[in-house]
Every structure is written in C-alpha cells, then in structure tokens.
Amino acid sequence: MALGTLFFAFSLFFFSIYMGVWGALPSKYELSHLEQSLATQLVDRNEKVIGKYYIFDRRPIGFDEIPEHLKNALIATEDARFYKHDGVDKVSLMRVLFKTLLMQDDSAGGGSTITQQLVKNIYGRRGAGTFNLVISKFKEFIIAQRVEEVYTKDEIINLYLNTVPFPDNTYGIESASQKFFNKNTESLTLNEAAILVGTLKANNSYNPRVYPDRARKRRDVVINQMLRYDYLNPRDTVGMERDTIMLSYQKHTDLGIAPYFRELIRQEAQDILKNYKKDDGSAYDLYQDGLTIHTTLDKKMQEYAEAGMREHMAALQSQYEKAYGNYAPWKRSSILKPSLEKLPYYQKLVKDSLSPEAIEDSLNIKRKRKIFDWNTDERTQQISVKDSLSHYLSLLNCGFVALDPQTGGVLAYIGGIDFENFKYDHVSQSERMVGSTFKPFVYTTALEQGMDPCTYYDGDQQIYYFNNKEWSPANAGGEGEDLSYSLKGALSNSINTVAVKVIIDVGIQKVINQARSMGIDTKLPKVPSLALGTAQIKMRNLASAYTSFVNGGKPMKPFYITKIVDRTGKTVAEFTPEVPEKAVMSNVTRQTMIEMMRGTVREGTATRLRYTYKLNNDIAGKTGTTQDNKDGWFVGITPYMVAVSWVGNDDYRIGFSSTGLGAGANSALPIYAKFMQQLNKDTTYTKLTKQRFKSPSAEVASALDCAPIVKDSTSQVRRFFESIFNGEEENYRTKVYLDDDGNVLRTEEQALPQEEEEAEEENTSGGFFSFLKRKKKNDED
C-alpha cells in the first residue's frame, strides 16, 4: 500500500512537471527553432576575425567542421552510450536519484547524457537545493527526449559543442579553439581536443591557462576513456604522455589586436543598428545576435603598425626620460601636485579630514598596483600612488592611422600606446596642434590662387605682426639665414618664415576656405600663426584632407564598416564610401603639391626615410613639430595609402626637452618608417609598396624647374653699402599690421635697435662682410 502511494505521488509529481506547473517546457516546435546568444564578430577586409562583442563568447560551426577525434573524445568521456539511448540514460538517472534523495549525496552527478547537458546549457537551472535539483533533472529528462525526436544524433553533437561552456567565459568549441589554441576547430590535434573536452568536467579547475598540470592529467583521463571504448589504438597515443600543455592563448577582446578600432566600431555599429529591425520587429542586440561586421581594416597591416609603434615608442620613451634626467617636469611639484589633487583617492583623504602630513604619507605608501611600463611585461608592481601618477605623467602617447585614399577605408588604426590604461583615442577624439603638417594647405591655396611654385621668398628676415599683440615666427635651428626659398624649397625644408609670408600674401581666409573644402572641419583661427599649424585638428580629419592629393583632388572621409550581416548570412546594412562630386583643387595644383612633398623626402626634413630606414618607396610626406616641442607629426603619402602618425604627452604642460628629440622627423616619422619596412618585406603588399606616382605633366615639370634654395645676397649687399657710405643701420625688421580677419592694413620698416643689431652681426655669415663691419666699428671706436 505504501509503495503504491509512493508511486502515485511520484507519478503525480512527474505529471505536474510535464504539464508545466513548475515552469513551462519548450514545445517541439520551439526546440526546432533554437536560437542561442551568439557573439558578434568583427572581421577585416579579408574576413579575418579581429575581435568580438559578446555576453557569452560563442560562435557556431557545422558538424562537418568537427574532427572525428574531437567527437569521439566527447562521447567517450561524457556519454559512452550516446548512440544507444533516447536522450536519457535511465540506469544512470536512477543511480543519481537514489544517491541524491536517499543517501543525500550532493556529489552523485554523472547521470546526465550529452542531450541532457545540451538542455541544461540552453535553458539553465533555477534555484538551489535538492528539491530544485530534482525538478531540474525531471525537466531535462522530458526536454531531452523531445530534443531526440526533433534532431539527429549528429545534430545534437553539433548543438552541444556550439553551446557548451568552456573556461574563461567562452561558449562553444569554435570560440574555445580560437581562444586557447588560435586555430579553427577542424584544425585541433588529438592532444588539443582532449584538453578542451577535459575542461567540461569543471571549467575553472581544469582551465589549461590557470592550472596546466591539472589540465594535463584530465587530458590523460580523456585519452584513457577513448582507449577504453576503442576510439583509439594504443599506438595512437605513443609519446602523448610527454606532450605538455602548449597554448596559443588569445586575450580578452579588449586587449587583443586593434582595440581602439574595435571600440570605435562598437560605438558606430550600435548607432547603425538603431535604424534596423529583425524580421520579428525586435531590435538587434550587438552582444547576442551573432552578427558579422565587415570592416575596411587589414589585420596584417594592423599587426605591422602595432609592432612598429611598440618598438619605436619603447626606445623613444627611454631617450625622452634620459634627456630630462633629474629635471623631469613630471617630478616637479608645480605639475605633480595639481594632478595629485584631482585624484579621487586624494579627494577622499581630504574628505576624511587627514592632515597634510598624513595625506603625504598615504600617497607614498607602496602597494601592488597594475601599471603600464615599456621596460617590463610584468604589469603588477609595488608602487605608491604618487610615484604611479608621476610615472603616467612621464609617458609619451601616440596615434597612427592609414587610409586607402581612393575609398577612405581605414587600413590600420592605433589610438594610443595601451588601451587597457589609456582609453582616450588619439585618432578620433584628440585634437592637437598639427604644426607644419598644415603648411601644404597654405601652399595649395597659393597655387590655386595662381602663385608660381618658383616664387621666391626671403627666409631670414623676421617679421612682427600686430593684432592686439605682437608675434614673430622663427625657423627651427635658425635656418634660413641669407637664403631665399621657392615655395617648393620652403615646404620641403619646412621654413616657418616663408609659410607665414605666403599666408599673408594669399589671405588667411582663403587658406581657411581651402582647408575646409579638403575636410578640415575644426574652427581655424584667423591669425598668421595658422600657417605653422597652431589650429587643433583631429588626426583622422588631417589624414582625410591629405587623401585629396592622391585621389584626383577629392578628399575621402574615413570609412570603417562595409556591411553588417546577421547569423543567417542576410545583409542587415551595407555601406559605400562618400565620394565628393567635384575636386577641391586643380590637377595641376595636385600634381605640383605631390612633387613638392616628394622633395620633403628627397632633400628635406624627412630624408631619414631614405638614409636611416632605407625606404626606396615612392613617398611624399610632411613633418610637423609644434611650439615648445609638444607634438611631433608625420604624414606619409604613397599612391595607394595616406598615413599619419603623432607623438606627444597627453598632458600639454609637458613637451620634449629639445627639438632634436621632439621634432616630427624623430618622434613620429619612425612609426611610419617601421610600418613601411614590414610592408616592404611582405610580398602580399607588393602592389601597394611598389606603386610609383605618375610622372607630372610637362606643365608641372616646367613650373618646378627652379632651384629650391638660393643664396640671398642682394639685401645684404645693399644694406652693407648703405651702412658704409650713409652711416645708416644695416638691419631692419618689418612690422605688418593686421585687422581682425587677418588682412593687411599697412606695413612699416624699422631699424633694429643697437643691441639687436650687434646680436645680428654675431650671426652674420660671409667672412668679407663680417670683416668690413668689424673694421667700421673699430674705426668708430
């Protein structure tokens, strides 16, 4: 009687679960339309994966992509009678129920089939305790049998491997294979397959990254199970006991390749998806809908760019710190103290009413902290808050972007030196003074206004401009003394005094208009110093503007995403480059500017591309350095690529200690040079690296047929004889008065005061004139 009552109660309880009293069960129809949360993949222009966005890192594969030894390892270890049961191994189930209910053994386990585990992976379990465990087991019992009616055994294996959790928040065999071994599932060896199958027993305990010895022992269990059930012959395992755990671990998506680019795409993709709906009318979820985002990036080029950046920046940082020595600005109280006071930790100490002495002590206490340092791969160091802040203030940062000038497609993208510690993107977010990289806009405007490229300007005469305050441009290292420069020579040698004279002659507003037409949308100041790049411009906008020089005069906006595809292969959205309707400069101007910027590489400020880095590519370029050596720039142009690099300190109070170190040719150019060196070695990019600029037209060649630099003795001779025979001062400066729009109101010439004249004499070149000047002064004395 008691046994009958127990059986009736058990049947009633089971029926209540079947009817959904303890939670609705999926129907066969729902089971036949399973949709799991899938990671969205980000792929490059060649469909190579460069990153993922996910809650659970999961990507599905087909059954034909599962190697036989992986399938056999799974069955032998997890469900030896898989092909013989209907979804539930009833003998094992009764054993689990007996131990759990009657013996209160929570470790019973072991009764779930692969099909039941699949159900658990998909629907999970709710609640804790014995009673909830029993309910979950019965649910899995019922659903597993329905699954077996809907799917074949091979399809169940496929579903299981695509949904099962592996270590490090990784879901599905393909994601696990990529993360731990950096290869596709179908390429897994027997050793690697056994390691991954072994982790299914306990993700954390058998994680091969964290516990390699445990993982190896568990792998041996898997191999022995395969031997036991005749999936392997003993000879198949010869030497395997000597195999160690050899991983090719791919870090979390935030730390892998192109992290700044991936973050940019994440933001843009989310904005794009707001405008599209799935077939059922629901919104797309970037993290769960298994989309594939196709981008313009080239993964291999990105790897070359990042490698070049790391190599150069590590060396430059060392030189930078050594140059300052004990007088480093990041150690000065005037810089360090205000930065400390902005820290939340400092403000907390103040809020806790600690004395200044106690605050100082707290700031100097050393603790283990994660820190970025080029000199070591070890990120955890014993360091104080104060020293940590000083260290970060000392670090130079950088940016690099390479574009396809015909489409604007981004080929490589580096937003900073380390995404984990510096989230700020210097390509798309930062606005910095661009220095002499602005000068091509000045000279483009001059050519468009009809100025001849062989127009000469005196390079040594300082000019003072007045617009509420006086200002005088100077050339780096005092270059330009007694020389006259053609536009070509002035650009290739980056002569500041000439660039300013040109912008005054052409008109500041006209230069602004030309720059805007080329894609510079930043507010540009109407001041003469604009010619020297005092405007703050985003790197991606600067790169975009330069594309016009190799794209028929049409600037191309940076272009990132080509299309977004859903998990079924259906195109959700597709994008094409925005091509301007008309050119923003004539073809003659464009060709002339390319030839002038090629001069920068041949005989100007970027010659180290040739003699230091041995680059024989056809390159046009422009270096740039800002006031007080705060920013270094380089723009490199080839027929099929425009690249821009920048280096500087994020804190504008800190610059390089000298122009020699901080000049764009030394600080920024090497990133581009090392990038190009790698491209040159890779025959995949022969078309890009071997391409030559088209020869300029006869008209352009004739216009450029002049000496870029000539000795300017005319004014020196005239003023010398004026001083000898007329007793007049021989050195003058010109005052140019400007209105608020930068237009010239009037000019005046003024003799230099005696003390400035004497200083000028000290720097005068030419022995004959120096001798006569000294003789005249001695005679007067």
PDB file of N, CA and C in Angstrom, residues 434-440 491 494-496 531-533 546 622-626 633:
ATOM      1  N   VAL A 434      48.726  70.855 -35.087  1.00  0.00           N
ATOM      2  CA  VAL A 434      49.289  69.965 -36.113  1.00  0.00           C
ATOM      3  C   VAL A 434      50.625  70.435 -36.677  1.00  0.00           C
ATOM      4  N   GLY A 435      51.110  71.584 -36.203  1.00  0.00           N
ATOM      5  CA  GLY A 435      52.415  72.037 -36.651  1.00  0.00           C
ATOM      6  C   GLY A 435      52.497  72.213 -38.158  1.00  0.00           C
ATOM      7  N   SER A 436      53.659  71.896 -38.702  1.00  0.00           N
ATOM      8  CA  SER A 436      53.910  72.162 -40.123  1.00  0.00           C
ATOM      9  C   SER A 436      53.151  71.251 -41.069  1.00  0.00           C
ATOM     10  N   THR A 437      52.429  70.244 -40.542  1.00  0.00           N
ATOM     11  CA  THR A 437      51.602  69.441 -41.448  1.00  0.00           C
ATOM     12  C   THR A 437      50.444  70.273 -42.003  1.00  0.00           C
ATOM     13  N   PHE A 438      50.249  71.488 -41.456  1.00  0.00           N
ATOM     14  CA  PHE A 438      49.222  72.373 -42.014  1.00  0.00           C
ATOM     15  C   PHE A 438      49.730  73.143 -43.237  1.00  0.00           C
ATOM     16  N   LYS A 439      51.056  73.254 -43.379  1.00  0.00           N
ATOM     17  CA  LYS A 439      51.623  74.085 -44.444  1.00  0.00           C
ATOM     18  C   LYS A 439      51.172  73.688 -45.854  1.00  0.00           C
ATOM     19  N   PRO A 440      50.998  72.385 -46.163  1.00  0.00           N
ATOM     20  CA  PRO A 440      50.504  72.051 -47.506  1.00  0.00           C
ATOM     21  C   PRO A 440      49.168  72.717 -47.854  1.00  0.00           C
ATOM     22  N   LEU A 491      58.643  74.469 -48.520  1.00  0.00           N
ATOM     23  CA  LEU A 491      57.811  73.383 -47.991  1.00  0.00           C
ATOM     24  C   LEU A 491      58.661  72.183 -47.599  1.00  0.00           C
ATOM     25  N   SER A 494      60.518  73.011 -44.588  1.00  0.00           N
ATOM     26  CA  SER A 494      59.623  73.463 -43.518  1.00  0.00           C
ATOM     27  C   SER A 494      60.065  74.806 -42.934  1.00  0.00           C
ATOM     28  N   ILE A 495      60.228  75.804 -43.802  1.00  0.00           N
ATOM     29  CA  ILE A 495      60.673  77.135 -43.373  1.00  0.00           C
ATOM     30  C   ILE A 495      59.474  77.939 -42.877  1.00  0.00           C
ATOM     31  N   ASN A 496      59.457  78.210 -41.601  1.00  0.00           N
ATOM     32  CA  ASN A 496      58.307  78.878 -40.984  1.00  0.00           C
ATOM     33  C   ASN A 496      58.098  80.298 -41.498  1.00  0.00           C
ATOM     34  N   ALA A 531      49.494  79.356 -40.295  1.00  0.00           N
ATOM     35  CA  ALA A 531      50.387  78.750 -41.293  1.00  0.00           C
ATOM     36  C   ALA A 531      51.329  77.742 -40.668  1.00  0.00           C
ATOM     37  N   LEU A 532      51.586  77.896 -39.364  1.00  0.00           N
ATOM     38  CA  LEU A 532      52.510  76.997 -38.667  1.00  0.00           C
ATOM     39  C   LEU A 532      51.777  75.909 -37.909  1.00  0.00           C
ATOM     40  N   GLY A 533      50.476  75.781 -38.141  1.00  0.00           N
ATOM     41  CA  GLY A 533      49.726  74.680 -37.560  1.00  0.00           C
ATOM     42  C   GLY A 533      49.333  74.880 -36.113  1.00  0.00           C
ATOM     43  N   TYR A 546      44.494  64.975 -46.574  1.00  0.00           N
ATOM     44  CA  TYR A 546      45.647  64.623 -47.408  1.00  0.00           C
ATOM     45  C   TYR A 546      45.295  63.626 -48.512  1.00  0.00           C
ATOM     46  N   LYS A 622      55.257  64.991 -45.152  1.00  0.00           N
ATOM     47  CA  LYS A 622      55.398  66.267 -44.443  1.00  0.00           C
ATOM     48  C   LYS A 622      55.595  65.992 -42.961  1.00  0.00           C
ATOM     49  N   THR A 623      56.635  66.593 -42.399  1.00  0.00           N
ATOM     50  CA  THR A 623      56.867  66.513 -40.962  1.00  0.00           C
ATOM     51  C   THR A 623      56.185  67.694 -40.277  1.00  0.00           C
ATOM     52  N   GLY A 624      56.058  67.600 -38.969  1.00  0.00           N
ATOM     53  CA  GLY A 624      55.460  68.691 -38.204  1.00  0.00           C
ATOM     54  C   GLY A 624      55.904  68.662 -36.763  1.00  0.00           C
ATOM     55  N   THR A 625      56.195  69.824 -36.215  1.00  0.00           N
ATOM     56  CA  THR A 625      56.564  69.961 -34.803  1.00  0.00           C
ATOM     57  C   THR A 625      55.888  71.213 -34.279  1.00  0.00           C
ATOM     58  N   THR A 626      55.270  71.137 -33.101  1.00  0.00           N
ATOM     59  CA  THR A 626      54.555  72.293 -32.572  1.00  0.00           C
ATOM     60  C   THR A 626      55.400  73.051 -31.565  1.00  0.00           C
ATOM     61  N   TRP A 633      54.725  65.228 -35.605  1.00  0.00           N
ATOM     62  CA  TRP A 633      53.815  64.688 -36.624  1.00  0.00           C
ATOM     63  C   TRP A 633      54.592  64.201 -37.838  1.00  0.00           C
TER      64      TRP A 633
END
